[in-house]
Short mmCIF file of C-alpha atoms in Angstrom, two decimals:
data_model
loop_
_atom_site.label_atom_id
_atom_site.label_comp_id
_atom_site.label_asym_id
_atom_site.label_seq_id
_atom_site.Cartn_x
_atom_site.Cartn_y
_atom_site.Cartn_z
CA UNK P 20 -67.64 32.66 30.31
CA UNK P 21 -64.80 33.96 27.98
CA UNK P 22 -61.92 34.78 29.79
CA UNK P 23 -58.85 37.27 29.61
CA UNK P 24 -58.25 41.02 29.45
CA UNK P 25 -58.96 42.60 26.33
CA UNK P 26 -57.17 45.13 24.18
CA UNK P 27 -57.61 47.67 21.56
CA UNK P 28 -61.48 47.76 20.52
CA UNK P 29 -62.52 43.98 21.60
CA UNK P 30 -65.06 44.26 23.85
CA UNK P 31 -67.35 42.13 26.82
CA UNK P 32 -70.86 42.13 25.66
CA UNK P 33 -73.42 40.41 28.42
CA UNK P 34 -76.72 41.63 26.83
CA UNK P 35 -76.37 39.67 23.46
CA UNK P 36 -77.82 36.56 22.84
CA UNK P 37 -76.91 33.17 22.32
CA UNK P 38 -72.85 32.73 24.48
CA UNK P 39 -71.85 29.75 24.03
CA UNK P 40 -71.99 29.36 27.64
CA UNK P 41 -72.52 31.19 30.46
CA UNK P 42 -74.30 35.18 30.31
CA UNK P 43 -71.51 36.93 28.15
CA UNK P 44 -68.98 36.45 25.28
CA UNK P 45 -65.84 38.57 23.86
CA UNK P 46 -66.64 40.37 20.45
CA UNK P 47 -64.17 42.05 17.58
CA UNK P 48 -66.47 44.00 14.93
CA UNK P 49 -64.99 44.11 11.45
CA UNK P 50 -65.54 47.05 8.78
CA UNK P 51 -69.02 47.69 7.09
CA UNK P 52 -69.50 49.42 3.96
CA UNK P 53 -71.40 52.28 5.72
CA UNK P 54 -67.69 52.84 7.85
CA UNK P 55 -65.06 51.16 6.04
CA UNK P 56 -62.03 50.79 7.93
CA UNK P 57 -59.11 48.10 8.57
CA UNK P 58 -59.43 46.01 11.69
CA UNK P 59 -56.37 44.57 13.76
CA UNK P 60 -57.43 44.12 16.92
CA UNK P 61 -54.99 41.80 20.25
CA UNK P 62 -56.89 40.38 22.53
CA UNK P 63 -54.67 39.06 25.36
CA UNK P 64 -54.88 36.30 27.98
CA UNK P 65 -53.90 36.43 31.78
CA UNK P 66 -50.27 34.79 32.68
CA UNK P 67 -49.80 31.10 32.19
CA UNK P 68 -46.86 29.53 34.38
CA UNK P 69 -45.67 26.97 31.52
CA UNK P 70 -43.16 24.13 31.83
CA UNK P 71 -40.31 22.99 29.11
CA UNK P 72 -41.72 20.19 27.28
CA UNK P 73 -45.12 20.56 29.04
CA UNK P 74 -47.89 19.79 26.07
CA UNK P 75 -50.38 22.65 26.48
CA UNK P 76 -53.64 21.86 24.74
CA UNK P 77 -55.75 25.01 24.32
CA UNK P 78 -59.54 25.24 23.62
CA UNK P 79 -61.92 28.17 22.79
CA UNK P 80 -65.06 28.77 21.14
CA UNK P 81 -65.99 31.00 18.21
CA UNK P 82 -68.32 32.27 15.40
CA UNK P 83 -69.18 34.98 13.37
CA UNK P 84 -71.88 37.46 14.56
CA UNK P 85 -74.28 39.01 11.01
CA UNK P 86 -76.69 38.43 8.21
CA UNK P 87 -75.18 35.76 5.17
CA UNK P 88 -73.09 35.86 3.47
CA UNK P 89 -70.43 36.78 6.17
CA UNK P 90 -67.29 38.23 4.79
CA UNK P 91 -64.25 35.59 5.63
CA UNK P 92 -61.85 36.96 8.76
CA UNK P 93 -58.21 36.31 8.98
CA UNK P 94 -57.95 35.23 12.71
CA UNK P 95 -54.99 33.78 14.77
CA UNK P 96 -54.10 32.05 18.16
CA UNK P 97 -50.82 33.37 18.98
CA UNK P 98 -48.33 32.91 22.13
CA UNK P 99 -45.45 35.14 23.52
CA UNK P 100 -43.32 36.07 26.41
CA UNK P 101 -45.71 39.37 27.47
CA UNK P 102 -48.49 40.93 26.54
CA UNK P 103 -47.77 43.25 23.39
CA UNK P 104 -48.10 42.47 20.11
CA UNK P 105 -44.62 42.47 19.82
CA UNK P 106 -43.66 39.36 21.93
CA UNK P 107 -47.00 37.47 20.08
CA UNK P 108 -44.21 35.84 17.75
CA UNK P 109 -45.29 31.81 17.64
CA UNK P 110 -48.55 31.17 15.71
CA UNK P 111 -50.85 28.44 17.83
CA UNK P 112 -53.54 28.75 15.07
CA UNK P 113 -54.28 30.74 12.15
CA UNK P 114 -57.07 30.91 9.80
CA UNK P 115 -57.95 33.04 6.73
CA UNK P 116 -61.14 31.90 5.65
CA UNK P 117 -63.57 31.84 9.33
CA UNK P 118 -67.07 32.20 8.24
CA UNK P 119 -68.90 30.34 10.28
CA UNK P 120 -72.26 31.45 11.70
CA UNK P 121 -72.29 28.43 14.57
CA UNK P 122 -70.28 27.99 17.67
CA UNK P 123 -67.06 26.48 16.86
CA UNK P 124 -64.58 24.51 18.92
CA UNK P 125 -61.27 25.23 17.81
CA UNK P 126 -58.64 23.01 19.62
CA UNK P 127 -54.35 24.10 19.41
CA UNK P 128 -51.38 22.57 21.31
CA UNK P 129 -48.70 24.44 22.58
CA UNK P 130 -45.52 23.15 23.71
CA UNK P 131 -42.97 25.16 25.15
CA UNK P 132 -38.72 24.64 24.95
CA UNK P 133 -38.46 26.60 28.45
CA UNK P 134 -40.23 27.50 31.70
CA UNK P 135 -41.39 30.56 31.93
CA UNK P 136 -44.44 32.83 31.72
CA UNK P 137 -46.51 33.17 28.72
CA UNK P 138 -49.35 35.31 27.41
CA UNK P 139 -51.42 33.76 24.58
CA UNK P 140 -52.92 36.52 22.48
CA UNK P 141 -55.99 36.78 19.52
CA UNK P 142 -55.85 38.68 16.51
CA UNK P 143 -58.55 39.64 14.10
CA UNK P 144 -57.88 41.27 10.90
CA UNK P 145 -60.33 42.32 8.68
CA UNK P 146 -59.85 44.75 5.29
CA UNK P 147 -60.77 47.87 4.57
CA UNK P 148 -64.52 46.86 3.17
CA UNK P 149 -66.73 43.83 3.43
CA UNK P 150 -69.78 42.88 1.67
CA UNK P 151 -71.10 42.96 5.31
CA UNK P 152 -71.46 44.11 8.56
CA UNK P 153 -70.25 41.55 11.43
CA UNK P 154 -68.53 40.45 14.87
CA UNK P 155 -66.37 37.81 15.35
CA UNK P 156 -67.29 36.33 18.96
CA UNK P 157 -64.83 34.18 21.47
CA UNK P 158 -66.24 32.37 23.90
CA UNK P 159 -64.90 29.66 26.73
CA UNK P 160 -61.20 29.49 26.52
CA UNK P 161 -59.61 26.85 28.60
CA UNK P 162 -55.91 25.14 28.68
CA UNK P 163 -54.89 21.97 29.95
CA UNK P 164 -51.28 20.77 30.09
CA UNK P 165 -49.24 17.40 30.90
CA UNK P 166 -45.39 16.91 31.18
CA UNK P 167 -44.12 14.91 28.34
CA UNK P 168 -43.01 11.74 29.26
CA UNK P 169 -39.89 12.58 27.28
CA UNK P 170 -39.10 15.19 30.00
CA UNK P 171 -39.20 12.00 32.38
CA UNK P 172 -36.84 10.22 30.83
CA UNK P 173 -34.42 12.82 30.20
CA UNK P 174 -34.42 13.43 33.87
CA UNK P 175 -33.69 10.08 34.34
CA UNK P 176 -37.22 9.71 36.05
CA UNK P 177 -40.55 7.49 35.17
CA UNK P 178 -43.85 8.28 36.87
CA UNK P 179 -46.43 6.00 36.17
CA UNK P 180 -49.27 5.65 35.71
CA UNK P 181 -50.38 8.41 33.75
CA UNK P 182 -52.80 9.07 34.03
CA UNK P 183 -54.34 7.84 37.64
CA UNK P 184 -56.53 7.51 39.73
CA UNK P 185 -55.52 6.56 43.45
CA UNK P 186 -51.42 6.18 43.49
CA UNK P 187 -48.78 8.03 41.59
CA UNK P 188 -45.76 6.15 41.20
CA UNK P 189 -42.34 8.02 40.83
CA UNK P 190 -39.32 5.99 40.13
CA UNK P 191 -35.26 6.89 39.40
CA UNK P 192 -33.45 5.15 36.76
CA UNK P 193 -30.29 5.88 37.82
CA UNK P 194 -28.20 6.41 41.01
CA UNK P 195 -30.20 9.25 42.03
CA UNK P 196 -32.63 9.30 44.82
CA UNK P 197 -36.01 10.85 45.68
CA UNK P 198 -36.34 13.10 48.84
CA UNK P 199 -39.69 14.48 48.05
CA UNK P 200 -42.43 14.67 45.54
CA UNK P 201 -44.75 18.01 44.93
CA UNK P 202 -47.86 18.13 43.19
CA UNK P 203 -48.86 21.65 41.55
CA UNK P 204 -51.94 22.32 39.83
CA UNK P 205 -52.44 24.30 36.41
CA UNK P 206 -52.34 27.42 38.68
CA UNK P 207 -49.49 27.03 40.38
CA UNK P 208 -50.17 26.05 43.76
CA UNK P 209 -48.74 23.09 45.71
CA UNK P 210 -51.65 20.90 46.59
CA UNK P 211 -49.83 18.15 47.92
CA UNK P 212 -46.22 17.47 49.29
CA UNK P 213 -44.74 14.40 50.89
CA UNK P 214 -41.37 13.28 52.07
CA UNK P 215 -39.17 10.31 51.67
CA UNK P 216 -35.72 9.29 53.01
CA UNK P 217 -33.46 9.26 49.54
CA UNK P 218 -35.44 6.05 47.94
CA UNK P 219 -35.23 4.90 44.20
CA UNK P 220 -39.17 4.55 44.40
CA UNK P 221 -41.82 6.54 45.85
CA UNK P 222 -45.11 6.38 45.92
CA UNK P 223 -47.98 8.59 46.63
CA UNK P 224 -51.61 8.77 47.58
CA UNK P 225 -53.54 11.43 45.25
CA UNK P 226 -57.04 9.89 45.34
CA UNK P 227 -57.96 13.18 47.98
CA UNK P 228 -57.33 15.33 44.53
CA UNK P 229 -60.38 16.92 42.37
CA UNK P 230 -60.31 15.07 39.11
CA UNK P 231 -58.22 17.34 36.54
CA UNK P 232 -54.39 17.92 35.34
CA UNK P 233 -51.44 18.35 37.57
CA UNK P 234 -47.49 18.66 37.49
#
């Protein structure tokens, strides 16, 4: 149920108990005192296709994996133009202190200044020694996004309601007209396209779409 393509030594584990959901969960183990060593270990996510302005909110599980008292990880949500640590250069989240022996939700937002591709990334640093033994587990990481209405009205557009259920309004505020309205899903794919002959308001049938969060 944890999702993305790991790096350095974080690893899949589908034999452990307790996920969060699902059979399997992502895992980063820190240092022990039997084989001290420093931990920095990326963790990075498949491709988003973000848009300017768009407010991302992003969702994942996690907890720490050993016998009390667990030794506090520093651990960060971070987002970038590729995946290398590198790029990683805008902290989403960031945490010095995670302990905790339960399931977690952590929740971040992420809005970006332009369109483009982005690669959100996880980093876990531990020190040299801990008191303990212990793995820091991710599990079901999800992202949702929605166009700011502030992009609307810098466009000169308003699209109401928001959100909806049967018909989408678009409407111009200016002299400008609407030929045709698309509507793209989180993954980029056009699920829906119709045509209009240059009018100041359109309107559109989505009531056929799946419940969820389109552009």
């Amino acid at each position: 149920s944890g999702t993305g393509t790991t790096a350095t030594t974080w690893s899949t584990n589908f034999t452990a108990g307790n996920p969060q959901a699902g059979t399997g969960l992502i895992f980063s183990n820190n240092a022990s005192p039997a084989a001290p060593a420093a931990a920095n270990r990326w963790m990075f996510s498949p491709a988003f296709s973000l848009q300017a302005n768009s407010v991302n909110t992003i969702t994942f599980y996690v907890r720490c994996l050993g016998a009390a008292p667990l030794p506090a990880q520093n651990f960060k949500l971070t987002v970038g133009g590729a995946a290398s640590i590198a790029s990683q250069t805008t902290n989403v989240y960031s945490t010095t202190t995670l302990a905790n022996n339960a399931w977690t939700q952590i929740t971040a937002t992420y809005t970006p200044t332009t369109t483009g591709v982005y690669y959100f990334a996880f980093n876990h640093i531990s020190a040299t020694t801990q008191a303990s033994a212990m793995s820091l587990a991710l599990d079901t990481f999800a992202i949702s996004s929605v166009l700011s209405n502030n992009e609307f009205q810098t466009n000169q557009l308003t699209v109401y309601p928001n959100p909806t259920t049967d018909f989408l309004n678009v409407k111009t505020n200016n002299s400008d007209t609407i030929n045709r309205v698309q509507v793209v899903d989180l993954n980029g794919r056009q699920v829906m396209t119709k045509s209009f002959n240059n009018v100041s308001d359109a309107q559109i049938n989505v009531n056929d779409l799946s419940a969820g969060m389109y552009l």
